[in-house]
mmCIF file of C-alpha atoms and ligand atoms in Angstrom:
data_model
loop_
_atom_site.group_PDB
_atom_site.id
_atom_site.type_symbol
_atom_site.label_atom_id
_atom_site.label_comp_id
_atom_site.label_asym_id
_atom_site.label_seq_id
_atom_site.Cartn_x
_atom_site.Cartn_y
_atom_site.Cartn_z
ATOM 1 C CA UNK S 1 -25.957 -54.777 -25.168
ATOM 2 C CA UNK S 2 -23.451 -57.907 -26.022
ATOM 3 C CA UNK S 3 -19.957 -57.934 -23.945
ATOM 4 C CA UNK S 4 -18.143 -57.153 -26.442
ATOM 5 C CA UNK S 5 -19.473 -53.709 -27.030
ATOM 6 C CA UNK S 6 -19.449 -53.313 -23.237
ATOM 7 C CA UNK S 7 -15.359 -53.799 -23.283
ATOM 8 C CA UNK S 8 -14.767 -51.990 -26.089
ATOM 9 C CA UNK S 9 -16.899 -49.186 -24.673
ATOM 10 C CA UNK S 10 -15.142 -49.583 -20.905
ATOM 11 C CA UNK S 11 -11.682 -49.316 -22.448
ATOM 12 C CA UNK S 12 -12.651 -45.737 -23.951
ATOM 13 C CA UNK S 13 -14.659 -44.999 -21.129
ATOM 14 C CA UNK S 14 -11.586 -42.406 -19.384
ATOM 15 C CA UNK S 15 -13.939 -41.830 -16.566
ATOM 16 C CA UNK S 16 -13.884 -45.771 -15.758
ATOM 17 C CA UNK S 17 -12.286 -46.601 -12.568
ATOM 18 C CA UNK S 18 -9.072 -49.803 -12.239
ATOM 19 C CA UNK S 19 -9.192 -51.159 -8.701
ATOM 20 C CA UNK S 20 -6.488 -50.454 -6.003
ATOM 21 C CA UNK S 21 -5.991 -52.764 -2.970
ATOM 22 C CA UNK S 22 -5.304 -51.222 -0.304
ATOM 23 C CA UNK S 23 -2.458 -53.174 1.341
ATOM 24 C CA UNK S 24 -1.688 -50.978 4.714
ATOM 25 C CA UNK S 25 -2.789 -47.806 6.081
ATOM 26 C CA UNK S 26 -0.190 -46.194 8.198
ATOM 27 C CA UNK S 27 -1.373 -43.362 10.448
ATOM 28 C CA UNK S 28 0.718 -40.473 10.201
ATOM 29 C CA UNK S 29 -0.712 -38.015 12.143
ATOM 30 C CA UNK S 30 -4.276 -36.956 13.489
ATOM 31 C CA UNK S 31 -6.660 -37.518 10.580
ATOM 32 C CA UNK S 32 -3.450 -38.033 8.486
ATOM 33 C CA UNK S 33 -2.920 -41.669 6.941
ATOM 34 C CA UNK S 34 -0.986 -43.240 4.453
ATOM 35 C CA UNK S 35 -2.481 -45.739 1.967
ATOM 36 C CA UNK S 36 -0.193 -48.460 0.770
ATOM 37 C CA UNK S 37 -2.247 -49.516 -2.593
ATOM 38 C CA UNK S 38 -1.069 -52.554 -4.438
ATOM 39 C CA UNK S 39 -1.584 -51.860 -8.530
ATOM 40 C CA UNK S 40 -0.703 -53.355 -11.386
ATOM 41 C CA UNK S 41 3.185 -53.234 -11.340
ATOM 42 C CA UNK S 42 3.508 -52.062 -14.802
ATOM 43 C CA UNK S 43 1.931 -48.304 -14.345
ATOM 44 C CA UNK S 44 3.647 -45.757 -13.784
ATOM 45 C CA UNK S 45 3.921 -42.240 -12.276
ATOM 46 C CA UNK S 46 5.995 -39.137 -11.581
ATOM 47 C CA UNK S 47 6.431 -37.113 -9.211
ATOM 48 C CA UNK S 48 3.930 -34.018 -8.874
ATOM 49 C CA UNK S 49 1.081 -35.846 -10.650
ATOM 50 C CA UNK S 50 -2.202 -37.031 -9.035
ATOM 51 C CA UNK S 51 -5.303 -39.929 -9.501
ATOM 52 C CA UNK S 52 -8.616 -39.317 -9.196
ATOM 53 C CA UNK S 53 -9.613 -41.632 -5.912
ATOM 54 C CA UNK S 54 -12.833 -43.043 -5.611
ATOM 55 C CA UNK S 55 -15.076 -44.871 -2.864
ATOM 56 C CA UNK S 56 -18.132 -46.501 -4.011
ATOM 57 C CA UNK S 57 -21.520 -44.605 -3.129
ATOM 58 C CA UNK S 58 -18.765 -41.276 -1.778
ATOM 59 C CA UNK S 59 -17.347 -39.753 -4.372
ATOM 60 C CA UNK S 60 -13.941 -39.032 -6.061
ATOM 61 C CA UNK S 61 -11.015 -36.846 -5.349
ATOM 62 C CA UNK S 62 -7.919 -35.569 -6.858
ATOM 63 C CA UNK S 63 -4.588 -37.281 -4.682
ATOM 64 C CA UNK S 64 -0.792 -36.515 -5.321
ATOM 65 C CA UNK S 65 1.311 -39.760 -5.588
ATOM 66 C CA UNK S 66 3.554 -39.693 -2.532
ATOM 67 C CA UNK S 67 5.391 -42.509 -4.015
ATOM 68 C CA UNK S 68 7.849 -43.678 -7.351
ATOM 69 C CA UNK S 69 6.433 -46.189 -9.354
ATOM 70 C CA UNK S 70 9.222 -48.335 -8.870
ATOM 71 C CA UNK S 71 9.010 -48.822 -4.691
ATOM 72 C CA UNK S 72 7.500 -52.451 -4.989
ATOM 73 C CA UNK S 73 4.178 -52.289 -6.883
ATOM 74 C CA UNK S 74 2.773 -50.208 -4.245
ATOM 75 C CA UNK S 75 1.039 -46.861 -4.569
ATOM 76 C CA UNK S 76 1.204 -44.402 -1.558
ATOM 77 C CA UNK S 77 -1.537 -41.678 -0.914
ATOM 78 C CA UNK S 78 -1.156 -39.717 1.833
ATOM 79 C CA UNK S 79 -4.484 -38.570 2.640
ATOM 80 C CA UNK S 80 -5.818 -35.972 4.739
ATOM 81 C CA UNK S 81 -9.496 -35.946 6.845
ATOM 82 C CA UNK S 82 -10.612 -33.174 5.137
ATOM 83 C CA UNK S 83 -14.445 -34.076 4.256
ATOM 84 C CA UNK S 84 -16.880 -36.527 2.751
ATOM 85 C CA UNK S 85 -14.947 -38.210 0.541
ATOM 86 C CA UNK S 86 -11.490 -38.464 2.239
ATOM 87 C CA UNK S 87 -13.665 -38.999 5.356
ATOM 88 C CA UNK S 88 -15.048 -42.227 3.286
ATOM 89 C CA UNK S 89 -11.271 -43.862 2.576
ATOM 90 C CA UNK S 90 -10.115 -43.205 5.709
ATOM 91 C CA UNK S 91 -13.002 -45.652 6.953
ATOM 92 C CA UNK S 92 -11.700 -48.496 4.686
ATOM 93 C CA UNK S 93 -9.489 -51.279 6.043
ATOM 94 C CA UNK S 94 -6.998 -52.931 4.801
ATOM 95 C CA UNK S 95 -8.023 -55.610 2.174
ATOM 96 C CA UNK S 96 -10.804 -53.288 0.719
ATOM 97 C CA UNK S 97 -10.689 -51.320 -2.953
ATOM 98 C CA UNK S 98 -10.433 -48.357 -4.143
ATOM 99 C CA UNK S 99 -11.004 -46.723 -7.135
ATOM 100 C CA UNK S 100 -8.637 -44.911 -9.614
ATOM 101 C CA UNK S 101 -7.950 -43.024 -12.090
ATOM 102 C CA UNK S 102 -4.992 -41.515 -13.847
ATOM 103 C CA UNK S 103 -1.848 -40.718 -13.171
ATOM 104 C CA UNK S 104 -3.050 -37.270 -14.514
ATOM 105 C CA UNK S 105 -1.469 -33.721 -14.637
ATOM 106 C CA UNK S 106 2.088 -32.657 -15.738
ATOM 107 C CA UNK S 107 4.613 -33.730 -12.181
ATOM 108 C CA UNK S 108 7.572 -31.713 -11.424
ATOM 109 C CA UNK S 109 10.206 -31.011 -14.086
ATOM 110 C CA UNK S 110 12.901 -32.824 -12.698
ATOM 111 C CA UNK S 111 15.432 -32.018 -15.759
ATOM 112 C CA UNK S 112 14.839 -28.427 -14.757
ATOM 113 C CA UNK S 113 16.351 -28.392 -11.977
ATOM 114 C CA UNK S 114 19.459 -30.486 -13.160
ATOM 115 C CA UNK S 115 23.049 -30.098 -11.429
ATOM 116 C CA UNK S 116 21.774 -27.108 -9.273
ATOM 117 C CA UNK S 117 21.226 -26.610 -5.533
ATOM 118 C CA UNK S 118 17.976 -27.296 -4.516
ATOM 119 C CA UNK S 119 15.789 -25.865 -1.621
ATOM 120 C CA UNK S 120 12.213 -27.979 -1.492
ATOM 121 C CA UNK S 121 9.915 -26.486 0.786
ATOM 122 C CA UNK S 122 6.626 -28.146 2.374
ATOM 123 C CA UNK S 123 3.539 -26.413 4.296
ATOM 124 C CA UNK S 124 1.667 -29.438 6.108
ATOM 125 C CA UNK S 125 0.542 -32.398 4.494
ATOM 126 C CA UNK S 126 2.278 -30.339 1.303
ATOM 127 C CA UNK S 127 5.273 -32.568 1.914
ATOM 128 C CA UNK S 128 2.922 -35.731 0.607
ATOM 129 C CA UNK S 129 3.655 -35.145 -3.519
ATOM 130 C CA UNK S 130 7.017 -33.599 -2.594
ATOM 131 C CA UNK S 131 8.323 -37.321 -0.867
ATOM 132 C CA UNK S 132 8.421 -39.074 -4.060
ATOM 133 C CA UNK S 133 10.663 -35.676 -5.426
ATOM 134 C CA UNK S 134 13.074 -36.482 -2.346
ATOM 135 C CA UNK S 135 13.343 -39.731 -2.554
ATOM 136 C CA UNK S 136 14.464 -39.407 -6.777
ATOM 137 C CA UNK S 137 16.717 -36.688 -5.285
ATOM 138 C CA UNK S 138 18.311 -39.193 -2.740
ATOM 139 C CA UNK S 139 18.524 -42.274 -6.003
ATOM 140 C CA UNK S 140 19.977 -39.446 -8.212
ATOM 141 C CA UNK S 141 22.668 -37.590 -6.057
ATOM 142 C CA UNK S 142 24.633 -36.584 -9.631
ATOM 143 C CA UNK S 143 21.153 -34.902 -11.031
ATOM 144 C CA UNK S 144 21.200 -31.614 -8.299
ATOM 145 C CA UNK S 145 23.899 -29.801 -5.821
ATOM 146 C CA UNK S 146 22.862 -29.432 -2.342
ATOM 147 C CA UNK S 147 19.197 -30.486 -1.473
ATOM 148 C CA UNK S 148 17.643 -28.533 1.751
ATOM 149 C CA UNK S 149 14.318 -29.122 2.900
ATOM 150 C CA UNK S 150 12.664 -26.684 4.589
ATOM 151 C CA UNK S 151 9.407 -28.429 6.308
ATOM 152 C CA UNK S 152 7.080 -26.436 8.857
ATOM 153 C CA UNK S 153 3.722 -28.047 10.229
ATOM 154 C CA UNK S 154 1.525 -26.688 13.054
ATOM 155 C CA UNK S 155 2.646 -29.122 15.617
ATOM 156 C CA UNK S 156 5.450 -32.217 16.288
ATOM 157 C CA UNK S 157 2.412 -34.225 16.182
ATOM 158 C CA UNK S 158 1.166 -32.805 12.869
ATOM 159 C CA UNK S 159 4.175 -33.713 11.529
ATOM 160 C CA UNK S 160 3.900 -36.276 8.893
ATOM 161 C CA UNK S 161 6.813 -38.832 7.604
ATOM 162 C CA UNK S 162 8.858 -38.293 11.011
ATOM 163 C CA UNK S 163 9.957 -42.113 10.735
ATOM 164 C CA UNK S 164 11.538 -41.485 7.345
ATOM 165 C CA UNK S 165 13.186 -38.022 7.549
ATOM 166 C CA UNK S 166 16.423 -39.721 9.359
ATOM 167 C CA UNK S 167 16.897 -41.438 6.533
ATOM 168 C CA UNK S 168 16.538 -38.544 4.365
ATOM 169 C CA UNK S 169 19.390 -36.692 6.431
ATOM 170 C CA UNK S 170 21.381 -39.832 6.205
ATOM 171 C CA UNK S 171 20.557 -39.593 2.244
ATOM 172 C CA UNK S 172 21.946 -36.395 2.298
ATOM 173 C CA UNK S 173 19.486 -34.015 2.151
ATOM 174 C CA UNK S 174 20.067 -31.310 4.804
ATOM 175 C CA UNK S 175 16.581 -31.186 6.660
ATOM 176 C CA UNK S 176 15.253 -27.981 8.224
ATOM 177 C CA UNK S 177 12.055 -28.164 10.480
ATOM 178 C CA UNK S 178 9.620 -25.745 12.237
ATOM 179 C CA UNK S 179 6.730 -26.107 14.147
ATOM 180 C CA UNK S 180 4.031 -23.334 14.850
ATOM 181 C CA UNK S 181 3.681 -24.172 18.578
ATOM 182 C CA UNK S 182 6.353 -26.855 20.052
ATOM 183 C CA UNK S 183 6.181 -29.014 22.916
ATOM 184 C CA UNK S 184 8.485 -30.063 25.606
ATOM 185 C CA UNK S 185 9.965 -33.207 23.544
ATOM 186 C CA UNK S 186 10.556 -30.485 20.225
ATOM 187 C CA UNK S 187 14.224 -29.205 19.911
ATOM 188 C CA UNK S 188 13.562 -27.965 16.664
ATOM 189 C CA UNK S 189 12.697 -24.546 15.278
ATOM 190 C CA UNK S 190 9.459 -22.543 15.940
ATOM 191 C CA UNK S 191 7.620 -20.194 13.529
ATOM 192 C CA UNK S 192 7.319 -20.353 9.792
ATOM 193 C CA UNK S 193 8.990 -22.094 7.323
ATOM 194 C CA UNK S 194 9.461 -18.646 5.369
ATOM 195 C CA UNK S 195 12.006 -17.747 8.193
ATOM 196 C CA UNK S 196 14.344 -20.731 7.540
ATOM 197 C CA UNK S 197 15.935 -19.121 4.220
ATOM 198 C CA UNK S 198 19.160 -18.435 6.282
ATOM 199 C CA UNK S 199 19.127 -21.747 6.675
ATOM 200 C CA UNK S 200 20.022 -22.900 3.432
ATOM 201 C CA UNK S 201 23.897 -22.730 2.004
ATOM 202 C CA UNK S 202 22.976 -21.632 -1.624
ATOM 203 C CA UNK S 203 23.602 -19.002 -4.189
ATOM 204 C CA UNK S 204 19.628 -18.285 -4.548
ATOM 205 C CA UNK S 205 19.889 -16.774 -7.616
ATOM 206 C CA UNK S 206 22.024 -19.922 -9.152
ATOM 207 C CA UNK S 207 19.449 -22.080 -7.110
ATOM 208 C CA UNK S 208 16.304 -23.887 -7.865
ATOM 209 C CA UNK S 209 13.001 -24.357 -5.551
ATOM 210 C CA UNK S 210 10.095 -27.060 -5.647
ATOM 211 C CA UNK S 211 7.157 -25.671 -2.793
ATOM 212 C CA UNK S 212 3.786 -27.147 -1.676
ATOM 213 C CA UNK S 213 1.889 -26.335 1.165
ATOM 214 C CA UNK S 214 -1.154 -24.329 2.010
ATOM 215 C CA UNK S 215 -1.929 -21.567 -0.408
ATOM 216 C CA UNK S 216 -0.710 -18.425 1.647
ATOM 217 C CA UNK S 217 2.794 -20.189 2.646
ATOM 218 C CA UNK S 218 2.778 -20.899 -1.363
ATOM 219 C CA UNK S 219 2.617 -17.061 -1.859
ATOM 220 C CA UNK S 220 4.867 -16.159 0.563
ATOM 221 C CA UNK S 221 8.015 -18.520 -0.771
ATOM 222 C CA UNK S 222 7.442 -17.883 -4.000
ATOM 223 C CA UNK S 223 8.019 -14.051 -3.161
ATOM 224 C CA UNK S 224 10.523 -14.727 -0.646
ATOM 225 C CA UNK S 225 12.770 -16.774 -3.272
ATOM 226 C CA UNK S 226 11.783 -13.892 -5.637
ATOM 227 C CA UNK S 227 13.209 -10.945 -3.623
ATOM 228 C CA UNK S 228 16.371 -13.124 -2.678
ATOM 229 C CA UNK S 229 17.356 -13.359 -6.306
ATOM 230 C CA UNK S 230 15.686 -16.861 -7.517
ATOM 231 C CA UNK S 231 14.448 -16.499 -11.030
ATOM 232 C CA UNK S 232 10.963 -17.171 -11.482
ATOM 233 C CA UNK S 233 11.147 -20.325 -13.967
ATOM 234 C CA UNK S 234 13.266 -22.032 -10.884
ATOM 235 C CA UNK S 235 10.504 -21.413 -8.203
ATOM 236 C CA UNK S 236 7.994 -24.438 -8.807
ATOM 237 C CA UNK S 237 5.192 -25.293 -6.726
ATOM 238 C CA UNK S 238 2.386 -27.520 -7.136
ATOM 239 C CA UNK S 239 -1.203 -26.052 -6.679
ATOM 240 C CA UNK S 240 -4.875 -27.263 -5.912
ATOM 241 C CA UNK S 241 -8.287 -26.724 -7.376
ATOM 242 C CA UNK S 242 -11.605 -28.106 -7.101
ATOM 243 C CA UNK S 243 -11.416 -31.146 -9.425
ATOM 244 C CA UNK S 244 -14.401 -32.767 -10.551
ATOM 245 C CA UNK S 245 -13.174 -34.886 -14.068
ATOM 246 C CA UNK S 246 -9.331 -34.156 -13.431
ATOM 247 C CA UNK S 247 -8.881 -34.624 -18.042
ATOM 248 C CA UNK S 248 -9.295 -30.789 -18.815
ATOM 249 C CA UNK S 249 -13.337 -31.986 -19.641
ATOM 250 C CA UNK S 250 -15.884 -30.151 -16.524
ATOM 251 C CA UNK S 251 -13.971 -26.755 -16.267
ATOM 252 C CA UNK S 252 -14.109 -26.611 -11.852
ATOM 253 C CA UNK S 253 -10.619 -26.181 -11.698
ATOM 254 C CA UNK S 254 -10.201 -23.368 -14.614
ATOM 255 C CA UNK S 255 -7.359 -20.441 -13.323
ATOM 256 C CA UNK S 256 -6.772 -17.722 -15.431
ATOM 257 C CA UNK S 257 -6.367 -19.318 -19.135
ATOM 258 C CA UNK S 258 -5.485 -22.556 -17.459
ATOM 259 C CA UNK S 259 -6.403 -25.813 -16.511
ATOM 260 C CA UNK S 260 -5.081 -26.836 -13.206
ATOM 261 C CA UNK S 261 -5.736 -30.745 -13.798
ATOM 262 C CA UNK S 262 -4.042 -30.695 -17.349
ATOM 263 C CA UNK S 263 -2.037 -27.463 -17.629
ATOM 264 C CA UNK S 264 -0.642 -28.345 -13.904
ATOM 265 C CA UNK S 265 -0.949 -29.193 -11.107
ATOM 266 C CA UNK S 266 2.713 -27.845 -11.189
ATOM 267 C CA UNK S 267 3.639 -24.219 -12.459
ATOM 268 C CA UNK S 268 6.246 -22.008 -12.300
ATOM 269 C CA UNK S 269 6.295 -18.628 -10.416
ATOM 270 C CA UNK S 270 6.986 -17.451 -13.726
ATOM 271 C CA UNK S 271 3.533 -19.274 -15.823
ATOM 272 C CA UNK S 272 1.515 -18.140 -12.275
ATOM 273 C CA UNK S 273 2.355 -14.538 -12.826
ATOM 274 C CA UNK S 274 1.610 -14.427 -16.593
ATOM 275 C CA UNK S 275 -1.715 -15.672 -16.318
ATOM 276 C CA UNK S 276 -2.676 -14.353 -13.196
ATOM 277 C CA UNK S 277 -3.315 -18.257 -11.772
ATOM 278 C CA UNK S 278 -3.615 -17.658 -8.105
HETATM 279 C C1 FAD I 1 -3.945 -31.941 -7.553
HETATM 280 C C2 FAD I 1 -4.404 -32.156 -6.133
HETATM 281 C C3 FAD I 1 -3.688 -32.996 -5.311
HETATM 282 C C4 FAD I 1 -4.108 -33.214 -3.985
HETATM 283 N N1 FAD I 1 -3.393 -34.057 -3.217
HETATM 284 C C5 FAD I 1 -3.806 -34.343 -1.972
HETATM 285 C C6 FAD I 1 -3.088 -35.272 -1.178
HETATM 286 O O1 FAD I 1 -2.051 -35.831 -1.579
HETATM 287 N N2 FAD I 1 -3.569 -35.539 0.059
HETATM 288 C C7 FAD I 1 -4.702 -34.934 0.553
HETATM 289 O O2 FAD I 1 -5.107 -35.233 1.686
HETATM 290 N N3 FAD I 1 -5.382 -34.028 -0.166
HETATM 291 C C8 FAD I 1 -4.969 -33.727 -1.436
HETATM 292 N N4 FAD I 1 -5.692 -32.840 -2.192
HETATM 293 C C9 FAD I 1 -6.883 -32.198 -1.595
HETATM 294 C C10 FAD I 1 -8.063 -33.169 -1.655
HETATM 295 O O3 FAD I 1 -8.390 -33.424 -3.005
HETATM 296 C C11 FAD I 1 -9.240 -32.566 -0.912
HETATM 297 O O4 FAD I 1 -8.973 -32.523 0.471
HETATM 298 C C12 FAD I 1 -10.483 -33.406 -1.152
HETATM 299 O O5 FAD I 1 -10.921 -33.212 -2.477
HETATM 300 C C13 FAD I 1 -11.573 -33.055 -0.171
HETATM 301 O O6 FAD I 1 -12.716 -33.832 -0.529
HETATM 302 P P1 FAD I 1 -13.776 -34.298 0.560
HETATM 303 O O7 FAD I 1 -14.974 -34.830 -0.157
HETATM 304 O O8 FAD I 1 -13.140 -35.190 1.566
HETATM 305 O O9 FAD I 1 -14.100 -32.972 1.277
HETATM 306 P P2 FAD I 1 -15.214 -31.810 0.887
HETATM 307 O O10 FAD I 1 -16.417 -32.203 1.717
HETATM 308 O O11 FAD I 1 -15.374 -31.783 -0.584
HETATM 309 O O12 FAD I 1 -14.474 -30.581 1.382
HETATM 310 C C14 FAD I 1 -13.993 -30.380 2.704
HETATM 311 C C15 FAD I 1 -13.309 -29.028 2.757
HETATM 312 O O13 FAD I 1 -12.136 -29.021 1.915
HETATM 313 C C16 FAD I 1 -12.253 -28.021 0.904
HETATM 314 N N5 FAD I 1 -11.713 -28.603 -0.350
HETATM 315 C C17 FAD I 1 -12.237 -29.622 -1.052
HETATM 316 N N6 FAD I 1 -11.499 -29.888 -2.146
HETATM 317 C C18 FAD I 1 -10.487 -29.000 -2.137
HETATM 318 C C19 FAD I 1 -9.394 -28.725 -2.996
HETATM 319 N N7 FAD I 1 -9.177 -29.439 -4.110
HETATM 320 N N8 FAD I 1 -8.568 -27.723 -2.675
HETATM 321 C C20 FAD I 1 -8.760 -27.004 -1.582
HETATM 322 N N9 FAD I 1 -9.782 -27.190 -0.713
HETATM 323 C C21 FAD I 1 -10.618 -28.171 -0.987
HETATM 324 C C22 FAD I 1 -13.720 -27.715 0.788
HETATM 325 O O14 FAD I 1 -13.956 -26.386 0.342
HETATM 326 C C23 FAD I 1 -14.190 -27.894 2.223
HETATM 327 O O15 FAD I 1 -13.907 -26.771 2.992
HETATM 328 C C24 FAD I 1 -5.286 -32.569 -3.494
HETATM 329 C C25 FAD I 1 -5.984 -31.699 -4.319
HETATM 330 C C26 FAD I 1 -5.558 -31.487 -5.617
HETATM 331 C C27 FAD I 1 -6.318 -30.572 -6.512
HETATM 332 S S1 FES I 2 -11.144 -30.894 -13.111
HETATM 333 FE FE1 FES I 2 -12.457 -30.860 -14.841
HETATM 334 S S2 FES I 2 -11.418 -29.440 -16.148
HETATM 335 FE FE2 FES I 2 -10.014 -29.727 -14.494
#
């Protein structure tokens, strides 16, 4: 085949990796890291959408940007241990590649949400795709009211971003923590983030919600925010699926009438009880 037809073809190819560099991996917590990857400076992102992540000879996986496109060419995934795959990145150094693909899904609708109080709650290593949502929150303090964060992990030491969520307080966002089981260092709150909603200075029902976490915490905000008066187009959350192609293509992720890697990843309370999604 000449070269020519081999471009041509690559360029329509949408399952054809670009290479990331990965330019620092900051550990974050026990099997928790952060990948710094360096990318070409003009793409771009949103907050709530994902790539496809790729290690040669491992496989590929679905990843939320924990970053804005803008924070100096760099891409962060925050990744998680979880199996072969993630397993695979996390033994890359510095200096090595990945691949990529995307930005793909639909990110959180940030106009939704405009001039209201906002109460963003993370589960775990959910926090990851909401940290690029904070830090637009913090850039845009005359797009939303009041921003609390509500963040609950199992442990201080599970606790990712620790470093950063200073400055988020100092940004004015009025952080709430929990752990499940503290330790003698931990001042903060134990037990679930579902018991912090007296925490937050809002009209709920005038209010608007962005949640990601582990499924069952999911479930339980969403019906928490529900029962305090929150209307269920307001109560967003992100959600996660099997992903093989991740461009609406193999079917793995398919939820009710919907595809999670094209229809979502993000979907109000509202689309999730309609068509039965989770
Ligand atoms: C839209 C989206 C965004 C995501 N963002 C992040 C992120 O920012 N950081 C991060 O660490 N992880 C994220 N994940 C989860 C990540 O994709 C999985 O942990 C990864 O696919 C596991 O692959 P593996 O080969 O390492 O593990 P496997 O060997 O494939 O699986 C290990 C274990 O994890 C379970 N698992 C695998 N994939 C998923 C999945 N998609 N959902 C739930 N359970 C799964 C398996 O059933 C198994 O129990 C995201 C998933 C989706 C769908
Ligand atoms: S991952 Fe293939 S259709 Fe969604």
């Amino acid at each position: 085949m000449n070269s020519n037809l081999i471009a041509r073809q690559a360029k329509n190819n949408i399952y054809l990796p670009f290479n990331g560099r990965i330019e620092e991996i900051i550990p974050l917590a026990p099997d928790v890291g952060l990948f710094r990857v360096r990318v070409e400076s003009q793409l771009t992102y949103s907050p709530g959408q994902f790539f496809m992540v790729s290690v040669w000879g491992a496989g590929e996986v679905p990843i939320s940007v924990a970053s804005l496109p803008d924070e100096g060419g760099v891409l962060d995934l925050c990744i998680r241990k979880a199996g072969m795959v993630t397993t695979a990145i996390h033994s890359l150094q510095t200096g090595q590649s990945i691949g990529l693909r995307g930005p793909y899904g639909n990110g959180f609708p940030l106009e939704a949400s405009k001039g209201r109080d906002i109460v963003v709650v993370a589960g775990g290593i959910g926090i990851a795709p909401l940290r690029p949502l904070i830090h637009w929150l913090i850039r845009n303090p005359d797009k939303a009211g009041q921003v609390t964060l509500l963040y609950g992990s199992r442990s201080p030491e599970d606790m990712v971003f620790r470093d950063e969520i200073e400055k988020w307080r100092e940004g004015g966002i009025n952080v709430v923590l929990t752990v499940d089981k503290g330790n003698e260092k931990w001042n903060g709150h134990i037990g679930l983030v579902t018991g912090l909603w007296h925490e937050v200075r809002t009209d709920f029902k005038k209010a608007a919600a962005y949640i990601c976490g582990p499924e069952i915490m999911i479930k339980a905000a969403m019906r928490d925010l529900f029962f305090l008066g929150m209307p269920d187009n307001r109560i967003i959350t992100t959600l996660e699926a099997h992903m093989k192609c991740g461009v609406g293509k193999c079917g793995h992720c398919y939820a009710g009438p919907k595809y999670i890697c094209t229809d979502g990843p993000v979907f109000s309370y509202e689309e999730i009880k309609k068509h039965a999604i989770l």
